[in-house]
Amino acid sequence: MSFSFKFLPVKDLIFSVIPTIGTYLGYLQGVTPDLLANKYVAIGVGLVASIILAFVFYKENVKSYKRSLAEILATGYVMNFTERMGRLLQSKLPYKILVGDLEGQPISPDNIYVEIAIPKSMQALKDYANTVDEETTTVFLEDPSSGQPIWLRGKLEKDDLYIYDFPRTLFALRNYLKADFSNPKKEAKRSKKIFAYFSDKVDELREERISDFLSNRINFKTI
């Protein structure tokens, strides 16, 4: 990520500059510790301490920003899709296919299987997205409880519907972290750390909402 002052807020600058100011004032007032009796040593130590602290604050703020961004995307993905899939599989009512050759045909939740891929890197995400695009078709189901359509990617095999999904929202990271995804080498290295934050948050939310993922027909896999 390229340097940005938004990751070095005023409060952090204050905390990092205070040691330097204290050293200056201490010297001027004659209360500088014996170790820093020489004013040039005192000034040098103060400046070095300030630079180190500012760098530490900056790195921690960047890390927190990336983690927060990944966790926000993970929360949205779980709440808007995976929880819905979990409830879909627990439904007692049949779903109806809305479009295609099988339009109007009911399908039992017992015949629906869901695979959710959690990628380790941007390249893994791209590869899986291409595979899903090539090997599946768009499927629209009608939610029997609300009548709302559910858009999915999947394929029908006899009486079974196999759904394949992945967190498309992770592609948005390239818009927020342009420097991290500016070239293949950076993307390969840095996306792994960010995607790990995403994966950890998904696991955490799955534990918190375990009742929505009891079905053995919903499979989370790491790719």
Short mmCIF file of C-alpha atoms in Angstrom, two decimals:
data_model
loop_
_atom_site.label_atom_id
_atom_site.label_comp_id
_atom_site.label_asym_id
_atom_site.label_seq_id
_atom_site.Cartn_x
_atom_site.Cartn_y
_atom_site.Cartn_z
CA MET A 1 0.00 0.00 0.00
CA SER A 2 1.32 3.46 -0.93
CA PHE A 3 1.96 5.96 1.87
CA SER A 4 -1.05 7.90 3.09
CA PHE A 5 -1.33 10.39 5.95
CA LYS A 6 -4.76 8.98 6.84
CA PHE A 7 -2.89 6.13 8.54
CA LEU A 8 -0.89 8.55 10.70
CA PRO A 9 -3.58 10.52 12.56
CA VAL A 10 -2.96 13.51 14.80
CA LYS A 11 -3.26 11.53 18.03
CA ASP A 12 -0.48 9.19 16.96
CA LEU A 13 1.71 12.09 15.89
CA ILE A 14 1.21 13.64 19.31
CA PHE A 15 2.24 10.45 21.07
CA SER A 16 5.32 10.12 18.92
CA VAL A 17 6.38 13.78 19.11
CA ILE A 18 5.91 14.22 22.86
CA PRO A 19 9.10 12.27 23.72
CA THR A 20 11.09 14.62 21.48
CA ILE A 21 9.52 17.74 22.98
CA GLY A 22 10.09 16.37 26.47
CA THR A 23 13.74 15.79 25.69
CA TYR A 24 14.13 19.34 24.37
CA LEU A 25 12.38 20.91 27.36
CA GLY A 26 14.24 18.71 29.80
CA TYR A 27 17.56 19.83 28.38
CA LEU A 28 16.59 23.49 28.40
CA GLN A 29 15.41 23.28 32.00
CA GLY A 30 18.51 21.44 33.13
CA VAL A 31 16.68 18.25 34.12
CA THR A 32 17.85 16.01 31.29
CA PRO A 33 19.05 12.59 32.54
CA ASP A 34 22.79 12.15 32.84
CA LEU A 35 22.74 9.76 29.92
CA LEU A 36 21.47 12.57 27.70
CA ALA A 37 23.52 15.37 29.17
CA ASN A 38 24.84 16.33 25.75
CA LYS A 39 22.19 18.32 23.93
CA TYR A 40 23.03 16.81 20.56
CA VAL A 41 22.62 13.30 21.96
CA ALA A 42 19.32 14.32 23.54
CA ILE A 43 18.03 15.82 20.30
CA GLY A 44 19.19 12.81 18.29
CA VAL A 45 17.57 10.30 20.65
CA GLY A 46 14.35 12.27 20.63
CA LEU A 47 14.20 12.43 16.84
CA VAL A 48 15.01 8.74 16.41
CA ALA A 49 12.38 7.78 19.00
CA SER A 50 9.79 9.92 17.23
CA ILE A 51 10.54 8.43 13.82
CA ILE A 52 10.42 4.86 15.15
CA LEU A 53 7.14 5.45 16.99
CA ALA A 54 5.58 7.15 13.98
CA PHE A 55 6.60 4.21 11.78
CA VAL A 56 5.17 1.68 14.25
CA PHE A 57 1.89 3.58 14.51
CA TYR A 58 1.66 3.82 10.74
CA LYS A 59 2.27 0.10 10.16
CA GLU A 60 -0.24 -0.89 12.83
CA ASN A 61 -2.87 1.44 11.41
CA VAL A 62 -2.40 0.05 7.89
CA LYS A 63 -2.67 -3.50 9.24
CA SER A 64 -5.83 -2.63 11.17
CA TYR A 65 -7.34 -1.02 8.08
CA LYS A 66 -6.73 -4.11 5.95
CA ARG A 67 -8.06 -6.43 8.64
CA SER A 68 -11.17 -4.30 9.14
CA LEU A 69 -11.82 -4.14 5.41
CA ALA A 70 -11.53 -7.92 5.06
CA GLU A 71 -13.74 -8.52 8.10
CA ILE A 72 -16.43 -6.16 6.82
CA LEU A 73 -16.52 -8.04 3.51
CA ALA A 74 -16.63 -11.38 5.34
CA THR A 75 -19.51 -10.25 7.55
CA GLY A 76 -21.49 -9.06 4.56
CA TYR A 77 -20.88 -12.30 2.68
CA VAL A 78 -21.94 -14.53 5.56
CA MET A 79 -25.04 -12.51 6.45
CA ASN A 80 -26.22 -11.91 2.88
CA PHE A 81 -25.45 -15.28 1.30
CA THR A 82 -24.14 -18.16 3.38
CA GLU A 83 -26.72 -17.77 6.16
CA ARG A 84 -29.41 -17.68 3.51
CA MET A 85 -28.07 -20.87 1.97
CA GLY A 86 -28.04 -22.54 5.37
CA ARG A 87 -31.68 -21.65 5.95
CA LEU A 88 -32.54 -22.71 2.39
CA LEU A 89 -31.31 -26.23 3.10
CA GLN A 90 -33.30 -26.39 6.35
CA SER A 91 -36.58 -25.42 4.69
CA LYS A 92 -39.44 -27.91 4.70
CA LEU A 93 -41.03 -26.41 1.59
CA PRO A 94 -39.94 -27.14 -1.98
CA TYR A 95 -38.35 -24.45 -4.11
CA LYS A 96 -39.46 -23.70 -7.65
CA ILE A 97 -37.14 -23.19 -10.61
CA LEU A 98 -38.10 -19.91 -12.30
CA VAL A 99 -36.30 -19.96 -15.66
CA GLY A 100 -34.84 -22.38 -18.19
CA ASP A 101 -35.99 -25.73 -19.51
CA LEU A 102 -37.14 -26.80 -16.05
CA GLU A 103 -39.15 -23.65 -15.33
CA GLY A 104 -41.85 -24.29 -12.76
CA GLN A 105 -40.37 -27.58 -11.61
CA PRO A 106 -40.21 -27.95 -7.82
CA ILE A 107 -37.04 -29.08 -6.14
CA SER A 108 -36.79 -30.33 -2.58
CA PRO A 109 -34.24 -28.75 -0.21
CA ASP A 110 -33.09 -32.31 0.46
CA ASN A 111 -31.84 -32.40 -3.14
CA ILE A 112 -29.85 -29.16 -2.94
CA TYR A 113 -26.12 -29.22 -2.23
CA VAL A 114 -24.00 -26.11 -1.71
CA GLU A 115 -20.25 -25.70 -2.06
CA ILE A 116 -18.76 -22.45 -0.79
CA ALA A 117 -15.12 -21.83 -1.70
CA ILE A 118 -12.99 -19.58 0.53
CA PRO A 119 -9.85 -18.59 -1.41
CA LYS A 120 -6.37 -18.20 0.06
CA SER A 121 -5.24 -15.68 -2.56
CA MET A 122 -6.48 -13.50 -5.38
CA GLN A 123 -5.22 -16.00 -7.95
CA ALA A 124 -7.19 -18.81 -6.29
CA LEU A 125 -10.27 -16.58 -6.37
CA LYS A 126 -9.81 -15.86 -10.08
CA ASP A 127 -9.26 -19.51 -10.94
CA TYR A 128 -12.33 -20.69 -9.07
CA ALA A 129 -14.47 -17.90 -10.53
CA ASN A 130 -13.45 -18.95 -14.04
CA THR A 131 -14.22 -22.60 -13.28
CA VAL A 132 -17.68 -21.78 -11.94
CA ASP A 133 -18.39 -19.56 -14.94
CA GLU A 134 -17.38 -22.29 -17.39
CA GLU A 135 -18.96 -25.31 -15.71
CA THR A 136 -22.23 -23.98 -14.26
CA THR A 137 -25.27 -22.03 -15.38
CA THR A 138 -27.39 -19.33 -13.78
CA VAL A 139 -30.19 -20.77 -11.68
CA PHE A 140 -33.15 -18.82 -10.31
CA LEU A 141 -35.15 -20.33 -7.47
CA GLU A 142 -38.30 -18.94 -5.91
CA ASP A 143 -38.17 -18.73 -2.13
CA PRO A 144 -41.42 -20.43 -0.99
CA SER A 145 -41.67 -18.35 2.17
CA SER A 146 -41.27 -14.92 0.56
CA GLY A 147 -41.79 -15.49 -3.16
CA GLN A 148 -38.50 -13.68 -3.81
CA PRO A 149 -36.13 -14.99 -6.49
CA ILE A 150 -32.74 -16.36 -5.46
CA TRP A 151 -29.93 -15.98 -8.01
CA LEU A 152 -27.35 -18.75 -7.97
CA ARG A 153 -24.71 -20.48 -10.06
CA GLY A 154 -25.09 -24.23 -10.24
CA LYS A 155 -25.96 -27.30 -12.25
CA LEU A 156 -28.71 -29.88 -12.22
CA GLU A 157 -27.86 -33.56 -12.17
CA LYS A 158 -30.97 -35.74 -12.32
CA ASP A 159 -33.04 -34.66 -9.31
CA ASP A 160 -30.21 -32.85 -7.52
CA LEU A 161 -29.14 -29.22 -7.72
CA TYR A 162 -25.48 -28.44 -7.00
CA ILE A 163 -24.76 -24.81 -6.12
CA TYR A 164 -21.26 -23.34 -6.28
CA ASP A 165 -20.40 -20.01 -4.76
CA PHE A 166 -17.44 -17.90 -3.65
CA PRO A 167 -17.01 -14.42 -2.12
CA ARG A 168 -17.14 -12.18 -5.18
CA THR A 169 -16.86 -9.18 -2.87
CA LEU A 170 -13.14 -9.94 -2.49
CA PHE A 171 -12.61 -8.60 -5.99
CA ALA A 172 -13.49 -5.18 -4.55
CA LEU A 173 -10.24 -5.17 -2.56
CA ARG A 174 -8.39 -4.09 -5.69
CA ASN A 175 -10.34 -0.82 -5.60
CA TYR A 176 -9.37 -0.07 -1.99
CA LEU A 177 -5.83 -1.45 -1.93
CA LYS A 178 -4.57 -0.56 -5.38
CA ALA A 179 -0.89 -0.61 -4.43
CA ASP A 180 -1.20 -4.14 -3.00
CA PHE A 181 -2.68 -5.41 -6.26
CA SER A 182 -0.69 -3.24 -8.68
CA ASN A 183 1.25 -6.17 -10.17
CA PRO A 184 1.09 -10.00 -10.04
CA LYS A 185 4.04 -10.34 -7.65
CA LYS A 186 2.60 -7.98 -5.03
CA GLU A 187 -0.87 -9.42 -5.51
CA ALA A 188 0.31 -12.99 -4.94
CA LYS A 189 2.07 -12.09 -1.68
CA ARG A 190 -0.16 -9.49 -0.10
CA SER A 191 -3.52 -10.96 -1.01
CA LYS A 192 -2.71 -14.04 1.10
CA LYS A 193 -2.52 -11.99 4.30
CA ILE A 194 -5.71 -10.08 3.56
CA PHE A 195 -7.60 -13.20 2.49
CA ALA A 196 -6.47 -14.89 5.72
CA TYR A 197 -8.23 -12.12 7.70
CA PHE A 198 -11.34 -12.78 5.60
CA SER A 199 -11.20 -16.54 6.18
CA ASP A 200 -10.70 -16.15 9.94
CA LYS A 201 -13.73 -13.88 10.19
CA VAL A 202 -15.88 -16.31 8.19
CA ASP A 203 -14.87 -19.13 10.55
CA GLU A 204 -15.69 -16.96 13.55
CA LEU A 205 -19.14 -16.09 12.19
CA ARG A 206 -19.86 -19.71 11.34
CA GLU A 207 -19.19 -20.65 14.95
CA GLU A 208 -21.45 -17.86 16.20
CA ARG A 209 -24.25 -18.89 13.82
CA ILE A 210 -23.68 -22.62 13.89
CA SER A 211 -27.43 -23.36 13.86
CA ASP A 212 -27.62 -22.01 10.29
CA PHE A 213 -24.92 -24.38 9.04
CA LEU A 214 -25.95 -27.70 10.54
CA SER A 215 -26.78 -29.32 7.21
CA ASN A 216 -24.17 -31.71 5.83
CA ARG A 217 -25.20 -30.52 2.39
CA ILE A 218 -23.41 -27.19 2.76
CA ASN A 219 -19.68 -27.54 2.38
CA PHE A 220 -17.10 -24.83 3.04
CA LYS A 221 -13.79 -25.54 1.40
CA THR A 222 -10.52 -23.65 1.27
CA ILE A 223 -9.00 -23.23 -2.16
#
